[in-house]
XYZ file of C-alpha atoms in Angstrom:
722
model
C 0.686 -5.381 41.206
C -0.291 -5.626 37.557
C -3.682 -7.252 37.140
C -5.236 -8.752 33.995
C -8.640 -7.790 32.667
C -10.847 -7.850 29.592
C -13.783 -5.846 28.318
C -16.270 -8.220 29.931
C -15.290 -7.147 33.439
C -14.273 -3.578 32.765
C -17.232 -2.209 34.714
C -16.123 -3.638 38.011
C -12.361 -3.228 38.059
C -9.440 -1.159 36.862
C -7.902 -2.205 33.562
C -4.118 -2.258 33.918
C -3.156 -4.836 31.301
C -4.683 -5.546 27.897
C -2.695 -8.702 27.153
C -0.324 -11.092 28.875
C 2.619 -9.141 30.222
C 5.038 -11.540 28.560
C 3.673 -10.326 25.221
C 4.510 -6.656 25.815
C 7.029 -5.009 23.551
C 8.961 -3.949 26.630
C 9.403 -7.580 27.679
C 10.846 -8.456 24.287
C 13.098 -5.476 23.467
C 13.220 -3.445 26.670
C 13.656 0.307 26.454
C 14.764 0.362 22.807
C 12.694 3.303 21.550
C 13.938 3.177 17.973
C 13.040 -0.473 17.492
C 9.702 0.068 19.224
C 8.798 2.820 16.783
C 9.945 0.732 13.822
C 7.808 -2.210 14.923
C 4.676 -0.076 15.397
C 5.177 1.684 12.059
C 5.922 -1.530 10.171
C 2.902 -3.242 11.704
C 0.554 -0.446 10.683
C 1.840 -0.329 7.108
C 1.763 -4.121 6.885
C -1.876 -4.137 7.953
C -2.718 -1.212 5.633
C -0.708 -1.617 2.424
C -0.825 1.167 -0.165
C -3.651 -0.297 -2.223
C -5.328 2.449 -4.296
C -9.010 3.045 -4.885
C -10.984 0.288 -6.585
C -12.431 1.342 -9.939
C -15.773 -0.171 -10.964
C -18.367 0.378 -13.629
C -21.684 1.941 -12.679
C -24.779 2.565 -14.774
C -26.575 5.877 -14.418
C -29.747 4.041 -15.392
C -29.671 2.422 -11.953
C -30.536 3.866 -8.558
C -28.405 6.826 -7.539
C -27.790 8.041 -4.002
C -29.422 10.957 -2.270
C -27.454 13.717 -0.600
C -27.782 11.866 2.716
C -25.950 8.859 1.273
C -28.965 6.555 0.987
C -30.066 4.842 -2.230
C -33.411 5.936 -3.640
C -34.977 2.640 -4.757
C -37.920 4.445 -6.324
C -39.446 1.984 -8.765
C -42.193 4.428 -9.670
C -39.638 6.245 -11.828
C -38.152 3.043 -13.304
C -41.176 0.834 -13.980
C -43.604 3.476 -15.167
C -46.238 0.999 -16.379
C -46.540 -0.717 -12.970
C -50.052 -1.450 -11.742
C -51.209 -1.481 -8.135
C -50.553 -4.846 -6.509
C -47.633 -5.788 -8.751
C -44.250 -6.692 -7.290
C -40.610 -6.064 -8.165
C -37.324 -6.723 -6.429
C -34.061 -4.912 -5.793
C -30.801 -6.637 -4.954
C -27.506 -5.254 -3.701
C -24.309 -6.501 -2.067
C -22.215 -5.002 0.708
C -18.662 -6.021 1.551
C -17.382 -6.112 5.127
C -13.854 -6.780 6.336
C -15.198 -8.351 9.534
C -18.354 -9.198 11.412
C -19.896 -5.924 12.520
C -23.144 -4.007 12.643
C -24.213 -1.035 10.565
C -27.062 1.323 11.319
C -29.347 1.761 8.309
C -31.968 4.442 7.798
C -34.949 3.187 5.774
C -37.981 5.007 4.379
C -40.815 3.467 2.360
C -42.952 4.603 -0.555
C -44.945 1.345 -0.453
C -44.952 -2.101 1.238
C -41.283 -3.087 1.374
C -39.470 -5.980 3.041
C -35.679 -6.062 3.321
C -33.744 -9.272 3.872
C -30.072 -9.454 4.843
C -28.458 -12.769 3.928
C -31.932 -14.302 3.811
C -33.157 -12.925 7.147
C -35.838 -10.258 7.456
C -34.457 -7.048 8.986
C -37.173 -4.566 7.953
C -40.855 -4.688 7.144
C -42.608 -1.448 6.287
C -45.457 -0.638 8.634
C -48.504 1.415 7.730
C -46.984 4.455 9.401
C -43.866 4.134 7.231
C -45.773 3.794 3.969
C -48.020 6.754 4.611
C -45.130 9.014 5.614
C -42.120 8.345 3.359
C -40.356 11.440 4.710
C -39.689 9.658 7.995
C -37.056 6.986 8.368
C -36.658 3.991 10.642
C -33.252 3.066 12.058
C -32.407 -0.608 11.580
C -29.320 -2.479 12.780
C -27.808 -4.664 10.065
C -25.499 -7.355 11.447
C -23.178 -8.281 8.586
C -20.707 -11.114 8.269
C -17.151 -11.013 6.977
C -17.141 -10.926 3.175
C -20.077 -10.284 0.870
C -23.567 -9.713 2.259
C -26.731 -9.829 0.160
C -29.580 -7.316 0.648
C -32.765 -8.465 -1.094
C -35.730 -6.062 -1.177
C -39.340 -7.028 -2.013
C -41.544 -4.086 -2.995
C -45.228 -3.891 -3.945
C -46.876 -1.101 -5.944
C -49.696 0.951 -4.409
C -51.497 4.037 -5.735
C -49.298 6.134 -3.418
C -45.898 4.859 -4.505
C -43.524 2.013 -5.245
C -40.231 1.315 -3.485
C -38.127 2.473 -0.569
C -34.997 4.410 0.407
C -32.206 2.500 2.139
C -28.651 3.222 3.202
C -26.379 4.465 5.941
C -27.759 6.554 8.773
C -24.496 8.520 9.001
C -22.793 9.093 5.678
C -19.907 11.218 6.995
C -18.553 8.625 9.386
C -19.990 5.418 7.927
C -20.608 5.737 4.172
C -22.003 2.608 2.542
C -21.815 1.738 -1.144
C -23.653 -1.251 -2.560
C -22.566 -3.447 -5.469
C -24.352 -5.605 -8.014
C -25.036 -9.323 -7.440
C -25.090 -12.186 -9.984
C -22.193 -13.614 -11.894
C -22.984 -11.663 -15.069
C -22.480 -8.375 -13.207
C -19.387 -9.342 -11.230
C -17.503 -6.194 -10.213
C -20.217 -3.682 -11.089
C -21.426 -1.077 -8.611
C -24.990 -0.225 -7.646
C -28.280 -1.955 -6.899
C -30.130 -3.883 -9.581
C -33.888 -4.313 -9.931
C -36.208 -6.799 -11.572
C -39.058 -6.745 -14.029
C -42.621 -6.522 -12.737
C -44.441 -9.671 -11.583
C -48.119 -10.056 -10.750
C -47.459 -12.368 -7.791
C -44.591 -12.494 -5.313
C -42.330 -15.234 -6.701
C -39.868 -15.275 -3.796
C -41.146 -16.776 -0.547
C -39.283 -15.542 2.479
C -37.167 -18.644 2.831
C -35.842 -18.731 -0.730
C -33.900 -16.024 -2.559
C -31.377 -16.149 -5.398
C -27.767 -16.192 -4.221
C -25.535 -13.207 -4.864
C -23.219 -15.407 -6.942
C -25.990 -17.072 -8.948
C -26.731 -16.445 -12.595
C -29.337 -13.785 -13.274
C -30.582 -15.871 -16.181
C -31.385 -18.741 -13.806
C -33.883 -16.549 -11.911
C -36.187 -16.424 -14.919
C -36.571 -12.655 -14.487
C -35.159 -9.746 -16.426
C -32.886 -7.545 -14.319
C -31.999 -3.906 -14.831
C -30.214 -1.642 -15.566
C -29.471 -3.050 -19.007
C -25.967 -4.325 -19.666
C -26.216 -4.733 -23.443
C -27.063 -2.377 -26.267
C -30.239 -2.448 -28.316
C -29.848 -3.925 -31.793
C -29.706 -0.546 -33.535
C -26.812 0.591 -31.347
C -24.947 -2.705 -31.645
C -24.418 -2.081 -35.350
C -22.424 1.080 -34.716
C -18.824 1.550 -33.637
C -18.185 1.973 -29.916
C -18.102 5.782 -29.863
C -21.289 5.912 -31.917
C -23.003 3.698 -29.350
C -21.652 5.461 -26.288
C -21.869 9.114 -27.328
C -24.286 9.037 -30.224
C -23.309 10.437 -33.592
C -22.082 14.037 -33.093
C -20.384 15.221 -36.300
C -17.140 17.052 -35.706
C -16.806 16.057 -32.033
C -13.712 14.214 -30.754
C -13.486 11.199 -28.455
C -10.619 9.067 -27.163
C -10.233 5.319 -26.636
C -7.493 3.922 -24.389
C -6.274 0.353 -23.991
C -3.120 -1.720 -23.727
C -1.889 -3.875 -26.574
C 0.196 -6.987 -25.949
C 2.929 -7.645 -28.504
C 4.421 -11.141 -28.631
C 6.019 -10.841 -32.083
C 6.229 -8.263 -34.902
C 2.583 -7.729 -35.787
C 0.308 -6.308 -38.443
C -3.006 -4.949 -37.184
C -6.221 -4.523 -39.094
C -7.630 -1.061 -38.453
C -11.166 -0.017 -39.452
C -12.155 3.626 -38.913
C -15.436 5.483 -39.331
C -13.827 8.909 -39.549
C -10.628 10.879 -39.045
C -8.474 9.005 -36.504
C -5.033 9.188 -34.889
C -3.318 6.322 -33.066
C -0.525 6.648 -30.504
C 1.419 3.788 -28.919
C 3.432 4.596 -25.799
C 2.892 8.275 -26.549
C 4.283 8.121 -30.092
C 1.955 8.734 -33.023
C 2.022 5.670 -35.278
C -0.894 6.324 -37.629
C -3.227 9.036 -38.888
C -5.938 8.733 -41.529
C -9.584 9.007 -42.449
C -12.415 6.483 -42.788
C -11.553 3.089 -44.255
C -9.721 -0.195 -43.708
C -5.979 -0.201 -43.143
C -3.081 -2.415 -42.158
C -0.858 -1.152 -39.356
C 2.647 -2.563 -38.835
C 3.962 -2.725 -35.244
C 7.735 -3.220 -35.331
C 8.076 -2.713 -31.563
C 9.382 -4.715 -28.629
C 7.384 -7.496 -27.044
C 5.305 -6.674 -24.014
C 2.367 -4.475 -23.166
C 2.086 -0.966 -24.543
C -0.421 1.830 -24.016
C -2.480 2.510 -27.122
C -4.584 5.638 -27.495
C -6.872 6.565 -30.333
C -8.447 9.942 -31.083
C -11.432 9.802 -33.405
C -13.705 12.451 -34.893
C -17.370 11.691 -35.428
C -18.597 11.328 -38.977
C -22.176 12.008 -39.980
C -23.327 8.381 -39.693
C -20.976 6.655 -37.216
C -18.072 7.266 -34.883
C -15.041 5.312 -33.783
C -12.623 2.632 -34.890
C -11.828 -1.040 -34.291
C -8.520 -2.898 -34.250
C -7.948 -6.620 -34.786
C -4.846 -8.763 -34.910
C -3.553 -8.517 -31.327
C -4.589 -9.101 -27.751
C -5.816 -6.081 -25.795
C -6.038 -5.491 -22.031
C -7.555 -2.828 -19.833
C -5.015 -0.036 -19.303
C -6.071 0.251 -15.657
C -7.842 -2.300 -13.453
C -11.567 -1.593 -13.729
C -14.025 -4.141 -12.373
C -17.327 -4.988 -14.013
C -16.294 -4.758 -17.649
C -15.699 -7.449 -20.263
C -14.082 -5.075 -22.747
C -10.471 -3.872 -22.858
C -11.102 -0.231 -23.805
C -11.966 2.916 -21.864
C -13.589 5.879 -23.619
C -13.395 9.623 -23.038
C -15.545 12.321 -24.611
C -17.188 13.958 -26.348
C -15.077 17.077 -26.863
C -15.800 20.019 -29.097
C -12.142 19.982 -30.191
C -9.139 17.692 -29.640
C -7.553 18.051 -26.218
C -4.491 20.279 -26.076
C -2.424 17.811 -24.083
C -0.122 14.866 -24.658
C -1.204 11.223 -24.765
C 0.494 10.668 -21.398
C -1.638 13.435 -19.867
C -4.783 11.819 -21.257
C -3.837 8.310 -20.155
C -4.683 8.765 -16.474
C -7.603 7.510 -14.445
C -7.318 10.210 -11.761
C -8.038 13.335 -13.772
C -11.163 15.016 -15.050
C -11.108 16.666 -18.469
C -12.681 19.928 -19.513
C -14.955 20.476 -22.498
C -15.968 24.115 -22.641
C -16.642 24.153 -18.905
C -18.299 20.714 -18.755
C -16.369 18.015 -16.916
C -15.704 14.719 -18.706
C -14.619 11.359 -17.290
C -14.000 7.840 -18.535
C -16.812 5.585 -19.768
C -17.113 2.009 -21.017
C -18.918 0.364 -23.934
C -22.155 -0.332 -22.039
C -25.373 1.709 -21.924
C -24.931 4.894 -19.833
C -22.086 3.299 -17.897
C -19.132 5.152 -16.417
C -15.982 4.271 -14.517
C -16.121 5.225 -10.827
C -13.560 4.920 -7.995
C -14.526 3.462 -4.618
C -12.718 3.550 -1.299
C -12.708 -0.070 -0.185
C -9.677 -0.045 2.124
C -10.074 0.049 5.866
C -7.553 2.896 6.187
C -5.264 3.574 3.212
C -6.475 6.415 0.964
C -9.163 7.321 3.510
C -9.532 10.914 4.691
C -10.615 11.314 8.314
C -9.218 13.033 11.372
C -7.966 9.969 13.220
C -6.051 8.681 10.213
C -4.638 12.178 9.863
C -2.963 11.932 13.259
C -1.843 8.357 12.502
C -0.067 9.535 9.363
C 1.478 12.443 11.267
C 2.943 9.958 13.724
C 4.284 7.840 10.872
C 5.809 10.874 9.178
C 7.543 12.173 12.305
C 8.795 8.655 13.033
C 10.113 8.261 9.492
C 11.951 11.582 9.628
C 13.578 10.685 12.929
C 14.618 7.210 11.804
C 15.589 8.160 8.247
C 12.933 5.883 6.738
C 12.267 7.301 3.280
C 10.010 4.351 2.498
C 7.675 5.366 5.315
C 7.740 9.014 4.220
C 6.814 7.859 0.717
C 3.941 5.789 2.143
C 2.488 8.815 3.953
C 2.895 11.081 0.929
C 1.260 8.474 -1.282
C -1.737 8.253 1.055
C -2.122 12.031 1.107
C -1.733 12.249 -2.659
C -4.411 9.614 -3.248
C -6.806 12.008 -1.536
C -5.476 15.305 -2.878
C -5.112 14.232 -6.502
C -8.702 12.980 -6.577
C -10.236 15.920 -4.712
C -11.499 17.620 -7.891
C -12.907 14.310 -9.102
C -14.663 13.648 -5.785
C -16.528 16.975 -6.009
C -17.650 15.999 -9.513
C -18.575 12.532 -8.260
C -20.837 14.012 -5.572
C -22.633 16.129 -8.153
C -23.034 13.229 -10.585
C -24.108 10.462 -8.198
C -25.661 12.266 -5.228
C -23.007 11.179 -2.728
C -19.264 10.950 -3.310
C -17.603 7.532 -3.342
C -14.184 8.765 -2.126
C -12.896 11.585 0.089
C -16.178 11.507 1.972
C -15.323 13.894 4.796
C -13.062 16.133 2.740
C -15.920 16.782 0.331
C -18.459 17.253 3.137
C -16.323 19.754 5.078
C -19.174 20.689 7.383
C -17.214 20.669 10.648
C -13.643 20.795 11.911
C -13.437 16.994 12.169
C -13.699 16.883 8.390
C -10.629 18.929 7.616
C -8.245 20.187 10.296
C -6.466 17.063 11.531
C -5.832 15.483 8.143
C -5.217 18.957 6.757
C -2.353 19.493 9.206
C -0.770 16.236 8.059
C -1.349 17.249 4.452
C 0.702 20.391 5.101
C 3.466 18.186 6.504
C 3.314 16.009 3.383
C 3.459 19.195 1.280
C 6.932 19.843 2.720
C 8.053 16.469 1.390
C 6.361 16.646 -2.003
C 4.792 19.998 -2.971
C 2.014 19.811 -5.529
C -0.711 22.028 -6.907
C -3.327 19.444 -5.913
C -2.278 19.536 -2.262
C -2.185 23.324 -2.315
C -5.784 23.478 -3.559
C -6.883 21.212 -0.718
C -5.111 23.115 2.066
C -6.259 26.476 0.704
C -9.838 25.201 0.737
C -9.469 24.012 4.335
C -7.944 27.289 5.454
C -10.837 29.242 3.967
C -13.353 26.959 5.644
C -11.823 27.226 9.117
C -11.211 30.961 9.015
C -14.342 32.091 7.200
C -17.043 29.420 7.300
C -16.744 27.377 10.509
C -19.585 28.190 12.905
C -18.514 30.232 15.951
C -19.898 31.627 19.162
C -20.479 35.400 19.279
C -17.044 35.834 20.886
C -15.378 33.883 18.051
C -14.842 30.430 19.567
C -15.326 27.363 17.385
C -18.390 25.358 18.317
C -20.977 22.964 16.885
C -24.173 25.040 17.197
C -25.276 23.422 20.469
C -21.971 22.252 21.945
C -18.283 23.118 22.209
C -15.908 20.140 22.129
C -12.377 20.300 23.472
C -11.447 17.934 20.621
C -11.840 20.829 18.190
C -8.652 22.472 19.416
C -6.784 19.625 17.727
C -9.131 19.648 14.743
C -8.211 23.251 13.968
C -5.212 24.893 15.619
C -2.314 22.675 14.414
C -3.541 23.239 10.868
C -3.883 26.994 11.388
C -0.359 27.188 12.758
C 1.107 25.253 9.855
C -0.848 27.267 7.312
C 0.551 30.421 8.913
C 4.038 28.967 8.494
C 3.289 28.236 4.839
C 1.773 31.601 3.936
C 3.063 34.048 6.554
C -0.485 35.333 7.033
C -0.874 36.279 10.694
C -4.655 35.871 10.782
C -4.243 32.103 11.006
C -1.853 31.963 13.961
C -3.798 34.726 15.680
C -6.991 32.702 15.396
C -5.263 29.583 16.686
C -3.878 31.384 19.741
C -7.212 33.017 20.488
C -9.069 29.690 20.399
C -7.149 28.346 23.397
C -8.016 31.366 25.498
C -11.668 31.192 24.435
C -11.933 27.461 25.094
C -10.348 28.025 28.514
C -13.159 30.433 29.348
C -15.784 27.765 28.670
C -14.107 24.478 29.633
C -11.388 25.077 32.233
C -11.858 23.387 35.653
C -9.621 25.583 37.857
C -9.790 23.427 40.978
C -7.821 20.655 39.307
C -6.336 22.636 36.416
C -7.797 20.372 33.756
C -10.512 20.715 31.110
C -14.104 19.596 30.723
C -14.807 17.617 27.588
C -17.889 19.585 26.494
C -19.707 22.856 26.994
C -23.427 22.402 26.346
C -25.079 25.640 25.217
C -28.515 24.127 25.676
C -27.870 23.989 29.409
C -25.374 26.862 29.268
C -22.843 24.882 31.282
C -19.821 22.613 30.962
C -20.395 18.916 31.523
C -17.552 18.859 34.032
C -16.230 15.468 32.838
C -12.461 15.557 32.180
C -12.238 12.963 29.428
C -8.669 11.810 28.984
C -8.213 12.055 25.228
C -10.062 15.372 25.013
C -7.586 16.843 27.480
C -4.790 15.204 25.533
C -5.929 16.909 22.333
C -5.809 20.244 24.157
C -2.304 19.943 25.604
C -0.884 18.286 22.478
C -2.200 21.109 20.292
C -1.118 23.856 22.673
C 2.439 22.515 22.566
C 2.342 22.658 18.753
C 1.043 26.228 18.679
C 3.607 27.414 21.219
C 6.328 26.049 18.940
C 4.956 27.983 15.958
C 3.878 31.162 17.775
C 6.241 34.145 17.368
C 8.077 35.038 20.579
C 6.647 38.538 20.514
C 3.048 37.481 19.938
C 0.782 39.281 22.442
C -0.983 36.049 23.461
C 2.199 34.094 24.111
C 2.531 34.894 27.857
C -1.079 33.864 28.525
C -0.686 30.674 26.508
C 2.544 29.765 28.301
C 0.833 30.238 31.649
C -2.078 28.102 30.455
C 0.290 25.364 29.292
C 2.046 25.327 32.659
C -1.243 25.238 34.574
C -2.519 22.330 32.548
C 0.729 20.401 32.842
C 0.600 20.834 36.614
C -2.959 19.530 36.691
C -2.247 16.534 34.473
C 0.977 15.647 36.273
C -0.938 15.251 39.534
C -3.261 12.696 37.910
C -0.734 10.303 36.343
C -1.495 6.743 37.460
C 0.799 4.353 39.304
C 1.668 2.449 36.127
C 2.547 5.617 34.209
C -0.745 5.838 32.328
C -3.565 8.317 32.728
C -7.172 7.276 33.157
C -10.097 7.474 30.731
C -11.731 9.928 33.155
C -8.701 11.749 34.472
C -9.816 12.303 38.048
C -11.444 8.896 38.600
C -8.847 6.189 39.326
C -11.405 3.414 38.795
C -11.670 4.383 35.115
C -9.564 2.257 32.790
C -6.047 3.329 31.914
C -6.206 4.825 28.433
C -3.442 4.813 25.850
C -4.033 7.820 23.599
C -4.282 10.431 26.344
C -1.186 8.968 28.008
C 0.725 9.319 24.752
C -0.380 12.934 24.294
C 0.552 14.001 27.823
C 3.906 12.266 27.391
C 4.392 14.054 24.070
C 3.530 17.478 25.459
C 5.548 17.106 28.663
C 8.630 16.128 26.647
C 8.245 19.169 24.449
C 7.602 21.415 27.428
C 10.931 20.381 28.934
C 12.866 20.464 25.670
C 11.645 23.935 24.696
C 12.144 25.345 28.181
C 8.490 26.101 28.862
C 8.213 24.240 32.184
C 9.674 25.738 35.339
C 10.305 22.490 37.239
C 11.482 20.235 34.425
C 12.817 17.324 36.474
C 9.439 16.051 37.600
C 8.130 16.225 34.041
C 11.149 14.299 32.762
C 10.290 11.593 35.256
C 6.654 11.642 34.083
C 7.742 11.251 30.448
C 9.891 8.221 31.255
C 7.159 6.736 33.421
C 4.543 7.364 30.733
C 6.595 5.820 27.939
C 7.490 2.792 30.039
C 3.825 2.330 30.891
C 2.871 2.472 27.228
C 5.451 -0.156 26.256
C 4.604 -2.433 29.167
C 0.815 -2.130 29.087
C -0.369 -0.744 25.737
C 1.940 -2.049 22.992
C 2.538 -5.741 22.375
C 5.573 -7.342 20.753
C 3.956 -7.317 17.280
C 3.325 -3.578 17.363
C -0.395 -3.743 18.143
C -1.574 -0.734 20.132
C -4.156 -1.607 22.772
C -6.286 0.382 25.191
C -7.281 3.182 22.806
C -10.675 4.718 23.509
C -12.906 4.641 20.452
C -14.524 7.775 19.002
C -16.752 9.479 21.529
C -20.091 11.093 22.044
C -20.532 12.943 25.334
C -22.489 12.831 28.569
C -22.916 14.647 31.866
C -22.025 11.474 33.746
C -18.631 9.802 33.908
C -20.255 6.359 33.700
C -20.677 6.820 29.946
C -16.928 7.338 29.511
C -15.934 4.524 31.866
C -18.413 1.805 31.012
C -19.782 2.526 27.526
C -16.958 4.345 25.763
C -14.627 1.355 25.811
C -11.190 0.745 24.372
C -10.164 -0.948 21.165
C -7.009 -2.456 19.723
C -5.307 -0.619 16.841
C -7.854 2.176 16.821
C -6.360 4.912 14.648
C -7.057 7.478 17.364
C -4.022 6.075 19.181
C -1.439 4.507 16.869
C 0.091 7.714 15.561
C -0.090 9.398 18.948
C 1.934 6.588 20.533
C 4.579 6.955 17.819
C 4.660 10.716 18.406
C 5.178 10.147 22.123
C 8.104 7.890 21.269
C 9.585 10.470 18.898
C 9.430 13.188 21.527
C 10.810 10.874 24.216
C 13.818 10.187 21.988
C 14.257 13.900 21.310
C 14.039 14.661 25.028
C 16.695 12.081 25.854
C 18.965 13.450 23.144
C 18.419 16.957 24.487
C 19.153 15.887 28.056
C 22.335 14.165 26.903
C 23.426 17.301 25.062
C 22.719 19.370 28.166
């Protein structure tokens, strides 16, 4: 009998249903695999539309991030005339899509109190102030929408300020934005002038949407130019006068009728509209006729610095930002300085994604504010994000789209991959400029297999659909990391210094196999094949023919816990490598035997409803979706490719597994339930059963379920053909 449960009672009973059975997709459309896949894919894309990065202005006069992702609110370096006992304040905002908690790591140079939405969450103790190298972990419970972080800091002879930010920048990067209406859209913390007495009691703080002027304090970094700079043209203010150097200004002009513009230049200038040069001249005042169609048009100016000023101004029309950039009141973006004009077309300059080279120095877009640049931020929950679980989600979408002939879904996946690949060079520059990158967090880090292999494998699939030099740079970088830089045991197995995780077979081998297919270089497929045999040596549990989740080198033993998804990663990946491995490869017989052994072990543990359990050999553990999908996927492939010796029982398991997924895990709207969240590890199964609980629409499971459906369809087609 199907029983109904929720997370509150998961400890005491088996979870067999995550929602009312009448809401299952099976109840609504039955065994229609094609429609099931369409509904899941459409739901995911509907919840994660292809919204690109958000571009904001950021002042380099503000607080930058450290390499660990935290913000260094060191007022000692900003308010150099501060006296002991004086106070100053810092203020930042954090956006959250939902109510959740973040773990912050905080260090103090001096007495510091941090308030979240008006409530105290941190007060520096004596031990913190006297040892700023240590950090305290603090849980920040945020609400949906904007959250204000107000910091009160007092100067002492030893220091002034604190360091605050995420405790885990790879998985949970946090970027703060500027409060107050005058700074709407700007990125970064702001800080106040010095005060002799604390002017903010702990029950009264300015609101994040208030006016800075109403506080009665001056706030930094500065948003306006000093009087001497204000008298110059924009390029003279931004870059300083640099005779002979070139800079560019980009905007959009709106034409409502044939127009005549008034152009004032400080030096040699060229103007292009929609890529066509419409004017060239030297310093002076000029009229410029625009006999073009109504609408908005890109306008680009190239200007060379004179000895006393630099730039140009145009009046007589309405101008708009050429790309949405938040935190700016102007309509122009600026690029430079360059020793010589760029050897490229206006269209190649008019892009927000690219860096530009000036004699080896990288140049990016700025705005007409003191030391203020344009900077992209990843503010989507999923789209344009690079991490391993989204990598497998996109792979599921791509395989589904190919099977169903959905070019729109293929385009969605390629667009996601391209958002990451085309900004990879920028994100490396961003890390160097700001301390921590604002996009492509894990791709830039690339310090473990999680950071690169899963999404890298999907990137290679996207490369088949839309080859590009940017994607090739990314996959070449990943291949070099895995083959030559990833830490290994003395016998060559991938590991994480103290532990070996079965997950890493998925985080590495599917990429290695695909890279071998791309390049023909045997070292990559050889390494992939060898990893399975090495991992078997450490993690295989021969009595049940399944795998331990972890090998702990500190204890020199496997944990012995057969976590469901970890085993799923193993079998899923082995099926992919067997497909790519040459028939005459020396490791193929051993890998085929291993695949058959594992399939036999997993088959024996399939639950009565068709699903496998979170801990495979403990029937009181909850039934888990992602491992079920991966075993279903691999069994279907094992039958279809002729790898399994008794195919009939595996065909039955595939049908039982898919039916269980559609009856228990997927609802009629395409939500995927019962997916275990990202794991740590333990030597006891209680952690996996009672702490490592399931979530709805966790990206560890959505793509895997689609892949199981794809392979179930392929198996049925193959059986029909047979």
